[in-house]
Structure formats: C-alpha cells, structure tokens
XYZ file of C-alpha atoms in Angstrom:
671
model
C 72.286 73.746 146.335
C 75.093 74.281 148.880
C 78.477 74.968 147.410
C 80.944 72.236 146.415
C 84.332 73.752 146.909
C 87.716 72.391 145.849
C 88.707 69.694 148.433
C 91.997 70.401 150.275
C 93.432 69.255 153.545
C 92.564 71.907 156.130
C 95.984 71.779 157.685
C 98.327 71.574 154.807
C 96.247 73.296 152.093
C 97.073 70.441 149.649
C 94.520 68.561 147.661
C 94.108 64.920 148.899
C 94.419 61.997 146.606
C 91.086 60.448 145.695
C 90.700 56.706 145.442
C 87.998 57.364 142.817
C 90.634 58.449 140.172
C 92.092 55.782 137.987
C 89.832 53.154 139.602
C 87.628 50.771 137.769
C 84.395 50.140 139.699
C 83.496 46.507 139.271
C 79.834 45.676 138.556
C 77.623 43.983 141.201
C 78.509 40.278 141.560
C 76.926 37.261 143.164
C 77.903 33.686 142.849
C 77.737 30.502 144.918
C 80.928 28.411 145.508
C 82.521 26.300 148.099
C 83.598 27.982 151.265
C 87.228 29.015 151.608
C 89.153 29.989 154.691
C 89.464 33.807 154.933
C 90.373 34.322 158.567
C 94.164 35.295 158.064
C 93.205 37.982 155.518
C 90.345 39.198 157.588
C 92.356 39.352 160.790
C 95.168 41.309 159.088
C 92.683 43.851 157.822
C 91.018 44.134 161.262
C 94.153 44.849 163.076
C 95.665 47.124 160.422
C 92.523 49.098 160.325
C 92.426 49.533 164.112
C 95.950 51.019 164.231
C 95.784 52.893 160.929
C 94.675 56.396 160.352
C 90.897 55.884 160.467
C 89.736 59.326 159.302
C 86.101 58.963 160.239
C 86.199 57.339 163.626
C 87.958 60.238 165.355
C 85.291 62.678 163.993
C 82.351 60.258 164.593
C 81.288 61.863 167.906
C 80.942 65.248 166.032
C 79.480 63.597 163.049
C 81.889 65.169 160.690
C 83.572 62.121 159.370
C 87.083 63.522 159.210
C 90.252 63.236 161.248
C 90.866 67.058 161.556
C 94.254 68.058 163.029
C 93.306 71.597 164.158
C 93.188 72.499 167.765
C 89.892 72.904 169.548
C 89.707 76.642 168.854
C 89.969 76.126 165.128
C 87.348 73.397 165.010
C 84.985 75.550 167.062
C 85.591 78.455 164.708
C 84.799 76.360 161.603
C 81.711 74.835 163.134
C 80.396 78.239 164.195
C 80.943 79.581 160.677
C 79.147 76.669 159.120
C 75.981 76.991 161.223
C 75.274 80.519 160.032
C 74.268 79.282 156.560
C 76.578 81.877 154.962
C 78.121 80.225 151.945
C 80.557 83.030 151.286
C 82.794 82.210 154.300
C 86.353 81.733 153.270
C 87.139 78.220 154.359
C 87.002 74.832 152.751
C 83.373 73.795 153.055
C 83.429 70.563 151.084
C 86.576 69.079 152.710
C 85.363 69.930 156.140
C 82.130 68.037 155.671
C 83.593 65.075 153.733
C 82.242 66.035 150.261
C 84.753 65.743 147.474
C 85.028 68.639 145.063
C 84.272 66.619 141.943
C 81.457 64.074 142.019
C 80.028 61.992 139.128
C 76.341 62.107 138.426
C 74.112 59.042 138.644
C 70.889 59.226 136.743
C 67.503 58.545 138.319
C 67.071 55.579 136.000
C 70.322 53.915 137.192
C 69.973 54.797 140.879
C 67.047 52.438 141.716
C 67.283 48.682 140.637
C 63.529 48.091 140.067
C 64.158 44.416 139.097
C 65.661 43.637 142.503
C 63.101 45.513 144.476
C 60.396 43.702 142.569
C 62.294 40.520 143.386
C 62.337 39.310 139.822
C 65.693 37.575 140.388
C 64.905 33.965 139.560
C 66.296 32.985 142.979
C 66.056 29.273 143.720
C 64.655 28.613 147.228
C 66.287 25.434 148.510
C 67.383 23.443 151.605
C 70.837 23.046 149.997
C 73.209 25.674 151.432
C 76.005 27.420 149.809
C 78.275 30.445 150.081
C 77.099 33.578 148.365
C 79.619 36.266 147.479
C 78.860 39.952 146.833
C 81.037 42.950 146.024
C 79.991 46.333 147.325
C 81.762 49.402 145.927
C 81.039 52.355 148.088
C 81.268 55.685 146.316
C 79.961 59.299 146.607
C 78.033 60.775 143.755
C 75.447 63.378 142.815
C 71.947 61.887 142.409
C 68.271 62.935 142.508
C 65.981 60.400 144.188
C 63.094 62.878 144.224
C 64.441 65.136 141.405
C 66.427 67.288 143.824
C 70.160 66.762 143.237
C 72.396 66.191 146.289
C 75.591 64.356 147.220
C 74.832 60.691 148.110
C 76.712 57.664 149.207
C 75.966 54.775 146.975
C 76.685 51.024 146.709
C 77.461 49.939 143.122
C 75.889 53.352 142.014
C 72.594 52.266 143.610
C 70.360 53.366 146.435
C 68.767 51.294 147.844
C 71.785 49.104 147.504
C 71.998 45.663 145.910
C 69.685 42.940 147.143
C 71.341 40.287 149.232
C 69.266 37.075 148.735
C 70.085 33.759 150.362
C 68.618 30.547 151.757
C 68.553 29.923 155.521
C 71.868 28.296 156.441
C 73.867 29.912 153.595
C 77.063 31.741 154.301
C 77.183 35.315 153.083
C 80.442 37.008 152.133
C 80.474 40.687 151.202
C 83.643 42.361 150.059
C 83.323 46.071 150.831
C 85.577 48.387 148.832
C 85.619 51.942 150.162
C 86.166 54.228 147.248
C 85.162 57.428 149.151
C 87.837 60.079 149.211
C 87.882 60.989 152.939
C 85.324 58.936 154.833
C 85.778 55.627 156.650
C 82.737 53.306 156.608
C 81.219 50.128 158.027
C 78.154 47.965 157.120
C 75.819 46.622 159.803
C 73.482 43.675 158.856
C 70.379 44.773 160.706
C 68.507 41.760 162.237
C 71.057 39.111 161.498
C 72.059 37.508 164.815
C 75.728 37.097 163.894
C 75.943 33.887 165.911
C 79.578 33.435 166.951
C 80.552 36.161 164.528
C 80.391 39.290 166.643
C 83.256 40.987 164.780
C 81.117 40.954 161.556
C 78.320 43.064 163.129
C 79.709 46.200 161.430
C 79.351 48.773 164.334
C 82.136 51.375 164.159
C 84.038 51.705 167.430
C 82.280 48.607 168.904
C 82.844 45.525 166.759
C 85.386 47.037 164.300
C 87.220 50.147 163.280
C 86.065 51.939 160.199
C 87.200 50.848 156.728
C 89.529 53.569 155.696
C 89.327 55.428 152.319
C 90.813 53.316 149.635
C 90.772 50.129 151.701
C 88.638 46.907 151.668
C 87.146 44.612 154.277
C 85.307 41.289 153.748
C 82.356 40.429 155.967
C 81.369 36.793 156.458
C 78.540 35.372 158.423
C 76.198 32.465 158.483
C 72.292 32.602 158.285
C 71.386 29.305 159.982
C 68.082 29.801 161.803
C 67.427 33.148 160.035
C 64.421 33.698 157.733
C 62.433 36.678 156.606
C 63.131 40.330 155.917
C 66.290 42.200 156.990
C 68.351 45.087 155.780
C 71.885 46.523 155.898
C 73.113 50.043 156.458
C 76.235 51.944 157.367
C 76.833 52.132 161.157
C 79.249 55.002 161.150
C 77.851 58.497 161.841
C 74.885 59.404 159.583
C 76.067 57.715 156.361
C 72.866 55.674 155.802
C 70.901 58.983 155.869
C 72.574 59.805 152.535
C 71.767 56.495 150.803
C 74.058 53.757 152.181
C 71.461 51.032 152.883
C 69.835 48.060 151.148
C 67.728 44.956 151.541
C 68.391 41.388 152.722
C 66.004 38.546 152.136
C 66.568 35.091 153.732
C 64.345 32.348 152.231
C 63.225 29.199 153.944
C 61.311 26.414 152.177
C 59.663 25.794 155.537
C 58.787 29.422 156.339
C 55.428 29.447 158.021
C 53.534 32.031 156.047
C 50.602 31.607 153.594
C 51.573 30.803 149.969
C 51.961 33.793 147.741
C 52.404 34.210 143.904
C 55.159 36.894 144.010
C 57.070 39.134 146.362
C 58.201 42.800 146.419
C 60.449 44.883 148.686
C 59.098 48.273 149.781
C 61.512 50.744 151.407
C 60.080 53.840 152.925
C 62.052 56.631 154.608
C 62.550 60.348 155.265
C 64.874 62.215 152.923
C 67.124 65.253 153.435
C 68.305 67.579 150.682
C 71.375 68.627 152.644
C 74.205 66.247 153.219
C 73.860 64.538 156.601
C 77.278 65.634 157.980
C 76.330 69.215 157.438
C 73.059 68.756 159.331
C 74.759 66.789 162.128
C 77.349 69.484 162.834
C 74.591 71.951 163.177
C 72.311 69.604 165.319
C 75.111 69.043 167.892
C 75.572 72.755 168.490
C 73.766 74.936 171.122
C 71.767 76.385 168.317
C 71.196 75.038 164.829
C 70.435 76.323 161.335
C 66.780 75.580 161.850
C 66.273 76.303 165.572
C 67.479 78.745 168.165
C 67.588 75.947 170.775
C 69.663 72.822 171.264
C 68.484 69.274 170.573
C 65.836 70.047 167.824
C 66.095 67.304 165.276
C 66.194 68.510 161.640
C 62.989 67.786 159.829
C 63.397 66.033 156.398
C 62.545 67.727 153.195
C 60.738 64.784 151.712
C 59.816 61.126 151.925
C 60.916 58.253 149.505
C 59.124 55.082 148.551
C 61.677 52.702 147.109
C 64.165 55.424 146.452
C 61.744 57.576 144.481
C 59.350 60.529 144.866
C 58.453 63.836 143.374
C 59.514 67.269 144.690
C 58.029 70.692 144.146
C 61.085 72.514 142.777
C 59.725 75.905 143.792
C 59.779 74.990 147.521
C 62.907 75.983 149.380
C 63.882 74.003 152.401
C 63.157 75.557 155.852
C 65.526 73.050 157.469
C 68.788 73.953 155.778
C 68.119 76.245 152.732
C 70.472 75.610 149.811
C 71.785 78.396 147.698
C 69.813 77.333 144.686
C 66.963 75.005 144.019
C 65.468 75.010 140.565
C 68.807 74.693 138.714
C 69.349 71.291 140.444
C 65.828 70.048 140.534
C 64.019 68.041 137.844
C 60.777 67.148 139.736
C 61.356 63.431 140.169
C 59.001 60.477 139.681
C 57.010 57.985 141.724
C 57.649 54.330 142.466
C 55.381 52.119 140.299
C 54.906 48.316 140.224
C 52.504 45.756 138.847
C 50.410 42.858 140.217
C 48.157 40.298 138.557
C 44.454 40.107 139.273
C 43.452 37.403 141.666
C 47.040 36.819 142.986
C 48.463 36.994 146.502
C 51.432 39.341 146.772
C 53.968 39.546 149.647
C 55.257 43.020 150.260
C 58.332 43.163 152.457
C 58.166 46.586 154.184
C 61.367 48.311 155.550
C 61.692 51.747 157.174
C 65.127 53.273 156.475
C 64.428 56.575 158.075
C 66.694 58.706 160.229
C 63.901 60.264 162.222
C 60.302 59.307 161.121
C 57.885 56.370 161.258
C 55.113 55.816 158.784
C 51.717 54.290 158.387
C 51.672 52.040 155.245
C 48.453 51.401 153.391
C 47.028 50.833 149.956
C 43.755 52.381 148.850
C 40.845 49.996 148.693
C 42.883 47.089 150.138
C 43.308 45.305 153.418
C 46.373 43.398 154.229
C 47.479 40.328 156.101
C 50.444 40.939 158.359
C 52.485 37.650 158.503
C 56.053 38.495 159.461
C 57.629 41.065 161.905
C 61.442 41.516 162.064
C 62.197 38.046 160.697
C 59.526 36.287 162.970
C 56.532 34.655 161.301
C 53.332 35.513 163.156
C 49.753 34.337 163.249
C 48.214 36.386 160.389
C 46.434 39.599 161.300
C 44.163 41.470 158.837
C 43.966 45.221 158.916
C 43.788 48.349 156.820
C 47.494 49.286 157.332
C 50.532 48.955 159.552
C 52.843 51.315 161.402
C 56.502 50.829 160.538
C 59.030 52.412 162.764
C 62.672 52.971 161.925
C 64.629 49.771 161.376
C 61.425 47.652 161.558
C 60.343 45.177 158.927
C 56.874 43.765 158.226
C 55.726 41.320 155.585
C 52.159 41.892 154.498
C 50.125 39.886 151.886
C 47.940 41.855 149.551
C 45.095 40.016 147.616
C 44.628 41.593 144.213
C 40.795 41.311 144.280
C 39.742 44.803 143.382
C 38.708 46.412 140.030
C 41.414 46.378 137.437
C 43.253 49.820 137.530
C 45.832 51.780 139.364
C 45.821 52.319 143.129
C 47.860 54.497 145.457
C 50.284 52.935 147.988
C 50.860 55.361 150.775
C 53.521 55.897 153.534
C 51.890 58.525 155.679
C 53.652 60.459 158.483
C 51.788 60.390 161.799
C 52.262 64.127 162.247
C 51.063 64.250 165.943
C 53.927 61.919 166.888
C 56.578 64.427 165.702
C 55.514 67.846 164.605
C 54.091 69.058 168.011
C 57.720 68.714 169.408
C 59.293 70.784 166.556
C 59.439 74.530 166.827
C 59.276 74.944 162.977
C 57.616 73.351 159.959
C 59.388 71.639 157.139
C 58.269 73.348 153.868
C 59.140 70.226 151.947
C 56.962 67.998 154.102
C 54.197 70.636 154.020
C 54.179 70.557 150.241
C 54.056 66.831 150.089
C 50.990 66.502 152.372
C 53.109 64.492 154.866
C 53.145 61.378 152.751
C 54.603 59.692 149.769
C 52.640 57.664 147.203
C 53.555 54.991 144.775
C 51.393 53.410 142.082
C 50.121 49.757 142.254
C 48.905 48.725 138.890
C 46.694 45.745 138.058
C 47.275 43.694 134.932
C 49.574 46.171 133.049
C 47.214 49.097 133.368
C 48.856 52.266 131.956
C 50.663 53.979 134.835
C 49.602 57.352 133.437
C 45.886 56.562 133.944
C 44.327 58.127 137.033
C 44.140 56.054 140.233
C 40.730 54.674 141.050
C 41.014 53.801 144.733
C 39.757 55.946 147.623
C 42.088 57.190 150.328
C 40.970 55.568 153.625
C 41.901 56.323 157.181
C 45.728 56.580 157.169
C 46.233 57.124 160.851
C 47.674 54.672 163.460
C 45.062 53.513 165.997
C 47.624 52.170 168.440
C 48.599 54.458 171.329
C 46.050 57.139 170.245
C 44.594 57.253 173.745
C 47.876 58.187 175.296
C 48.976 60.711 172.567
C 48.043 64.107 173.810
C 48.086 65.500 170.257
C 45.813 62.885 168.569
C 42.935 64.167 166.469
C 40.355 61.922 168.163
C 39.938 59.939 164.935
C 42.907 57.652 165.461
C 46.379 59.035 165.590
C 48.631 56.883 167.729
C 52.454 56.505 167.782
C 52.932 52.906 168.998
C 53.393 49.415 167.606
C 50.529 47.061 167.619
C 49.705 46.029 171.208
C 52.362 43.651 172.438
C 49.707 40.963 173.300
C 48.212 41.192 169.810
C 50.946 39.340 167.870
C 52.077 35.800 168.387
C 55.002 33.979 166.753
C 54.202 30.937 164.632
C 57.199 29.136 166.100
C 56.153 28.981 169.620
C 58.541 29.623 172.566
C 57.779 30.054 176.284
C 59.313 32.990 178.026
C 63.134 32.885 178.445
C 63.988 32.481 182.132
C 66.058 35.373 183.649
C 67.594 35.653 187.108
C 68.152 38.945 189.060
C 71.948 38.799 188.408
C 71.156 39.097 184.671
C 68.522 41.799 185.032
C 69.260 45.431 184.270
C 67.218 48.617 184.528
C 67.691 51.702 182.450
C 65.880 55.020 182.069
C 66.573 57.636 179.511
C 65.816 61.352 179.110
C 67.121 64.506 177.298
C 69.375 66.773 179.323
C 71.665 69.699 178.752
C 75.439 68.991 178.780
C 77.788 71.926 177.969
C 74.959 73.909 176.328
C 74.085 70.992 174.048
C 70.927 68.886 174.560
C 72.053 65.255 174.619
C 70.308 61.973 175.489
C 71.334 60.258 178.700
C 70.887 56.595 179.486
C 71.164 56.136 183.288
C 72.998 59.503 183.444
C 75.582 58.591 180.831
C 75.766 59.497 177.161
C 77.691 57.468 174.640
C 80.506 58.566 172.346
C 82.705 56.309 170.213
C 86.159 55.470 171.453
C 88.728 56.843 169.010
C 90.902 54.629 166.741
C 89.750 51.438 168.389
C 86.734 49.198 169.040
C 85.204 47.876 172.189
C 85.660 44.237 171.037
C 89.489 44.523 171.208
C 89.166 45.613 174.869
C 87.057 42.562 175.863
C 89.716 41.267 178.180
C 89.373 44.480 180.288
C 85.644 43.918 180.825
C 84.719 42.239 184.090
C 81.202 41.120 185.080
C 79.274 43.585 187.277
C 76.008 43.645 189.014
C 75.160 46.951 187.340
C 77.295 48.280 184.553
C 80.938 49.167 183.962
C 82.507 52.227 182.371
C 85.332 51.026 180.107
C 88.472 52.719 181.172
C 86.448 54.709 183.601
C 85.007 56.642 180.688
C 81.474 57.840 181.368
C 80.640 57.602 177.641
C 81.318 53.861 177.564
C 78.393 52.215 179.365
C 78.655 48.384 179.152
C 76.357 45.891 180.792
C 77.422 42.314 181.607
C 75.694 39.103 182.451
C 76.773 37.311 185.576
C 74.777 34.056 185.290
C 75.744 31.911 182.285
C 72.675 29.698 182.810
C 70.182 32.669 182.731
C 68.665 34.601 179.886
C 69.199 38.403 179.919
C 66.354 40.767 181.037
C 66.252 44.534 180.456
C 63.718 47.005 181.796
C 63.561 50.082 179.586
C 62.004 53.129 181.252
C 61.164 56.129 179.106
C 61.073 59.635 180.674
C 60.477 61.263 177.253
C 57.268 62.580 175.629
C 58.018 60.884 172.341
C 57.980 57.290 171.283
C 61.401 55.635 170.717
C 62.341 52.754 168.489
C 65.048 50.597 170.211
C 67.139 48.008 168.384
C 69.184 45.253 170.002
C 72.131 43.719 167.952
C 72.923 39.990 168.056
C 69.493 38.845 169.127
C 65.779 38.765 168.695
C 64.247 39.529 172.085
C 60.882 38.619 173.703
C 58.570 41.398 174.926
C 57.452 39.970 178.263
C 56.225 43.099 180.066
C 54.959 46.652 179.469
C 52.994 49.399 181.226
C 52.625 53.155 181.838
C 55.205 55.341 183.643
C 58.198 53.825 185.270
C 58.509 50.066 185.880
C 56.840 48.595 189.056
C 55.251 45.368 189.887
C 51.860 47.156 190.245
C 51.708 48.767 186.826
C 53.369 46.148 184.555
C 51.440 43.803 182.400
C 53.117 40.456 181.865
C 52.876 37.964 179.010
C 54.814 34.742 179.411
C 52.910 32.574 176.847
C 54.658 32.625 173.473
C 55.596 36.379 173.796
C 56.324 38.258 170.627
C 59.931 38.170 169.385
C 61.601 40.993 167.358
C 64.728 43.100 167.253
C 63.347 46.625 167.024
C 60.623 47.738 169.324
C 58.784 51.043 169.875
C 58.860 52.140 173.487
C 55.879 54.337 173.991
C 56.187 57.757 175.474
C 56.479 57.955 179.266
C 56.179 54.226 179.766
C 58.225 51.102 180.027
C 58.832 47.704 178.548
C 60.535 44.546 179.687
C 62.491 42.380 177.173
C 64.380 39.167 177.482
C 66.839 37.403 175.168
C 68.821 34.159 175.247
C 72.320 34.287 176.707
C 73.772 32.329 173.884
C 75.787 34.560 171.562
C 79.303 35.736 172.676
C 79.968 39.318 171.818
C 79.817 43.045 172.508
C 76.285 43.883 171.325
C 75.009 47.426 170.731
C 71.647 48.540 172.037
C 70.466 51.936 170.736
C 67.626 54.161 169.635
C 67.288 53.914 165.916
C 66.789 57.626 165.321
C 70.128 58.452 163.720
C 70.246 61.884 165.350
C 69.722 60.498 168.806
C 72.524 57.847 168.341
C 74.896 60.646 167.572
C 73.511 62.426 170.616
C 74.532 59.533 172.854
C 71.357 57.311 173.019
C 73.488 54.072 172.875
C 75.007 51.471 175.146
C 76.511 47.998 174.929
C 76.014 44.437 176.313
C 78.987 42.190 176.869
C 77.780 38.611 176.640
C 79.636 35.353 177.479
C 83.036 37.188 177.642
C 85.058 33.964 178.139
C 83.665 32.477 174.921
C 84.199 35.691 173.111
C 87.777 35.846 174.223
C 88.261 32.293 172.975
C 86.904 33.343 169.546
C 89.279 36.313 169.468
C 92.254 34.256 170.704
C 91.513 31.706 167.939
C 91.957 34.270 165.215
C 94.989 33.949 163.042
C 96.886 37.221 163.383
C 99.685 36.352 160.934
C 99.530 38.590 157.811
C 99.500 36.497 154.693
C-alpha cells in the first residue's frame, strides 16, 4: 500500500488540526416532522462558504483537493515527483493528496448496510407527504470493500452510504457534516430535478462552494413529481470514486409498474486500490504512472457489487502499484441476498463507476425492465441490461427456477474500453472482467455451489458499429432509442431555433496534456465562487457565453421563454460517452450516425423516451429536448469522472430572471 505520512502543511511545516479529533460522530438518523423554515441559516452558510477558505475548490481543476500556497514551480516539482511512483521522495505525500496521517479502520461487516440495500426498512408507502431528515457525517477511513485496504470517504462509516427513502411529494432535508481534515465536499442528488431549488443541486463551483472541513451545510429539496430510483454522490473532484455515494428511492402508490413482492438495490461499479486524488494528479500530466502518453484513463483494479467483492491478494496493480499488497489484503467476500420461490422481485440497478459500464444478468433468469432513470416504461423482457455510469434501471426477476444458488453478474464489455488502453489491468485480468454475487432461493446455504449456467453476457446493442466486437454480440450502446416507451405518455416538447444549440466534442492536446474539448472549450471550475452567484452577469445569447470572458466557462442560455430547449450532441470520438443533464429529464427525439444533418437523423416525436443520463454512441449524434420550466444554472457533463476533470463539462442558464428572483428572495441576514 502507498505510504501514509504524517500530515503537515506544506508551507508552514505545522500539523493541521483535524476535525476528527474530539468529535462525536452521530449515528444515522431519519425522522418525519413538520417543515420548519431554514432559509436564513442556509443562506448564511452559503455566503460564508463562498468567501471562506474553501480548500478543495482551488485545487479542483488539478484534482488534488487542497488549497496549496506554493508557487507554480513548487507545485510542478511535487507533481513530477509523485508521478514517478517512488515512495522514498522526501516530501509530505499524504498532506499533498488529502490523506490524513492517522485514519480509523472500518470493518467489512460495518462498511455495507445489507438491510438497507435489501430494502428491509419497513417503509410506509403513502400519499401523505412529510419532511424526512437525515444526518450525513463525512469522514475518511481505511476500509476493504474487496479485501484490499485503502483510504475511503464514507458517510456514517458506510459505503454505499445510507438509503434515502421517501414518498413522492416529500421534502428531504440532509444535514451534511464535513469531518474530513483537509477536503471540502458537496453532495449532488443525481436525477432529482430540484424544481425551484437550483442552489441545492450540489455541484461545486456551479451551484455552491464546497463545504469546508469542519463545517456543515443543510440541503433541502422537494420530490413532487419524482418516483423511482436515484442516487447521490459527491460532485467535487473524484471523491465519489473513493466511496462517497449512496441510493435514493422515491415511492409512489400510483407508480405504473407491475406488482412485486419485495425490492432490492444493486450498486455496481469499478474500484481503484489507489486513492483517486493520487490517480488524478498523474492522469492530468503529460505522462502518467500507467502510460507514457497523455489522456490515458487509469484502469480500475476490481469491480464491486453492492460494495463487495473478492480480490486475489497475490496480484499487484499494473495501474498504480502500491508498495505492499498482501499485508493489507484479506481477500474480501461476495454480495449475497435471498429471494422466495415463486415471488416477483424488483432489483433497482445503479452504476456508480468512474469509468466503466456493465452488462447485468442473472444465470438462468430473464428479466423485465420496467423503469429507466426514474421513468416507468412499457415492460421489456430480455436476458440482461447494459447499465452505463449514472444510469438506473429497475428490473423484475421472477423466482421460477430450481431452488438453489445462482450467480448475479456485472460483466465488463471489454471491447468498449480495453482496445483504447495501451496496457492491461492485472486486477481486472484476474477477475475475468466481471463481479459476481449470490442470489439464493429459500434460504439455501450460501456456501453451496451455484447451479445456474452462465449465458451470453455481452451487450447486443451497438455491436454492428463496434469495430472490436467479437461477432457474437458485443455492443457499447443503450437499448435502441425507439425501443423503450414511457408509461406516462408525452408528445415531443416543442423547441424553437432560438433555444436550439449544437455541440461537438473531441479529445485534443493542450499544453502537453490531452483534454476534452466541447466546441473548442474545456471546462475548469471557477475558484472560491460558484456560477449561480454570477447569474446577474449572464445575458442571453444565440450561441453561448464565456463567463468573464473565460474560455473554461461555457454557458448556454435560452432566448425564448415559451419554447423547450433542444441540444444536438455530436460525438467525434471512437468511444461511447454517457452524458448527464442536471435539473431535468430530457426526451431523446433524434439520433443517427456521424455528425447531425437532416439526411442522417432518425426522428421520434411520439412519446419519446425520457431519461437524465444517455449513452451517446461513438462517432454519432443524438438530439435531446427538455422543458424550459426550471430556473437555474444546470450542469451538463460526461459521467466518466476522469473526463469531467479533463474538461468535458458545460452549463445551461435557464429562466435567468426567475432564478434571480429566487436568489433575491433569500434572507441574507445571519441568525
């Protein structure tokens, strides 16, 4: 494992105070009670945070998470030292990368809350709304999801974090206490529209400044009109890569899906044995620890299913080799769960990856796909489903097979990623490029062998356009866009030319670093501020504006208040890309190969699919539309965490006059 040195300030040489010391971490709490006014307190925190020393925001563009005070020469020297992999260099490794010198250890048994993931919470689904209050204590600790110990970022000592469960129309309040020693943080509520609550979207440098170490912030938002499966994660640098994420389930008695007997949450995601800030600093250099060229994303060491997996302790990482392995590796364990014979079971699938998508399947079982990104759909039966980063699918499994144990699988579509990598991950090689969990019928002993047969675990969608497919079925795309139809029907949103924008994206060299450019601009966060507080400076434009003439602040506006928004996304890249829009679910109304044109675009205006995270296939385009009804500054970005840090990010400013009224109406008096 890489060294954990004594944490000291790199400028003064003094050891920083840690908010973890002499602090009692409160247990997870949830309760319902009458709503109370919190705006004065909230506003005070918002403005104090934005003018305070926000340690992580200044370092976000570099991904280091620290407000370093050295000059550029010293920063460059430290970064160059750290990309060599030489652990004997005489500088403060842990402080530079945001890792405290002393961390508690959280056991594997405590790390994952099986009861919540199996949704055995006795939650009462109701039409009666209430306010639901949660406390999130954010800490760093050593933990071993797959048996290999590494520093993690946890919520109430959990990863995945606590389940947020509510009824449609409930108000959710989450008090986030940042107990990390030298990182700021934020929480984004992925898929929640945040209607008229843009400042609660949780995007660092866009809708808020980071929550500084030792400080707190209370998020509050309403869930009217929301139903289905969502998740939350940090939206500051790469923090969710190290464990800061969790599930959200919004119930609705009138949800239009078939009746089921029970429900479960299934997270799947890639996993790195090296702390993400270490990897990010290397990734943003001209060369990295794992490649002699710029822009090569680090391959993960393993894959997790609901926060668990096994790892071969004799395998040393080829991405970022630690100093030691076996002394910090116990081997791990698989995720295991039970179902009753004859029952119908809803599995809520969520991909929390930083890089990879997965094909989810269960041996000997077909599935009904009934919900995508919070939208109920006409059920589709198939052998599996491709889940890209940030996407959610609800599937129904009928327990109609022979009593016994069966493997659940999240399998990596290797031809979608590995042909573009100049090296192999020894960890992924040893795992067979998949993670398995155990689905047990009727209390079958988990130690008994599985009896199912592994079927075809490749994605059929997009195989014909994947030059690396194996001619069996090995695609990289979502289901065809005209294959899924929402149960709650809507015709296409009407958009005018003044609210239509065109983007194209590609990788390109900039100062010896391979970054991602959207319309020839690449994003970086503004320091010690947030775009929302500059809303008065944003003026509508027929194309886009650069806030303060900064080329890294690309903001699109809508000029027609009566029209929906339309965005044409053109991919000039050879890989698929999952794009996520904040503040809305969008309709997918058009798609086709190559760049957009009237000749090669297929249009669907009859009840088009609605979702918030869509896979844009390689070298192709899609056209999306969303209603112009939610005042705010909304992020649009690729949901590969490495690419966000590389600049694949821009913003939409919507209904600016209404947003300004919301901001002007905030009580700025500290109380």
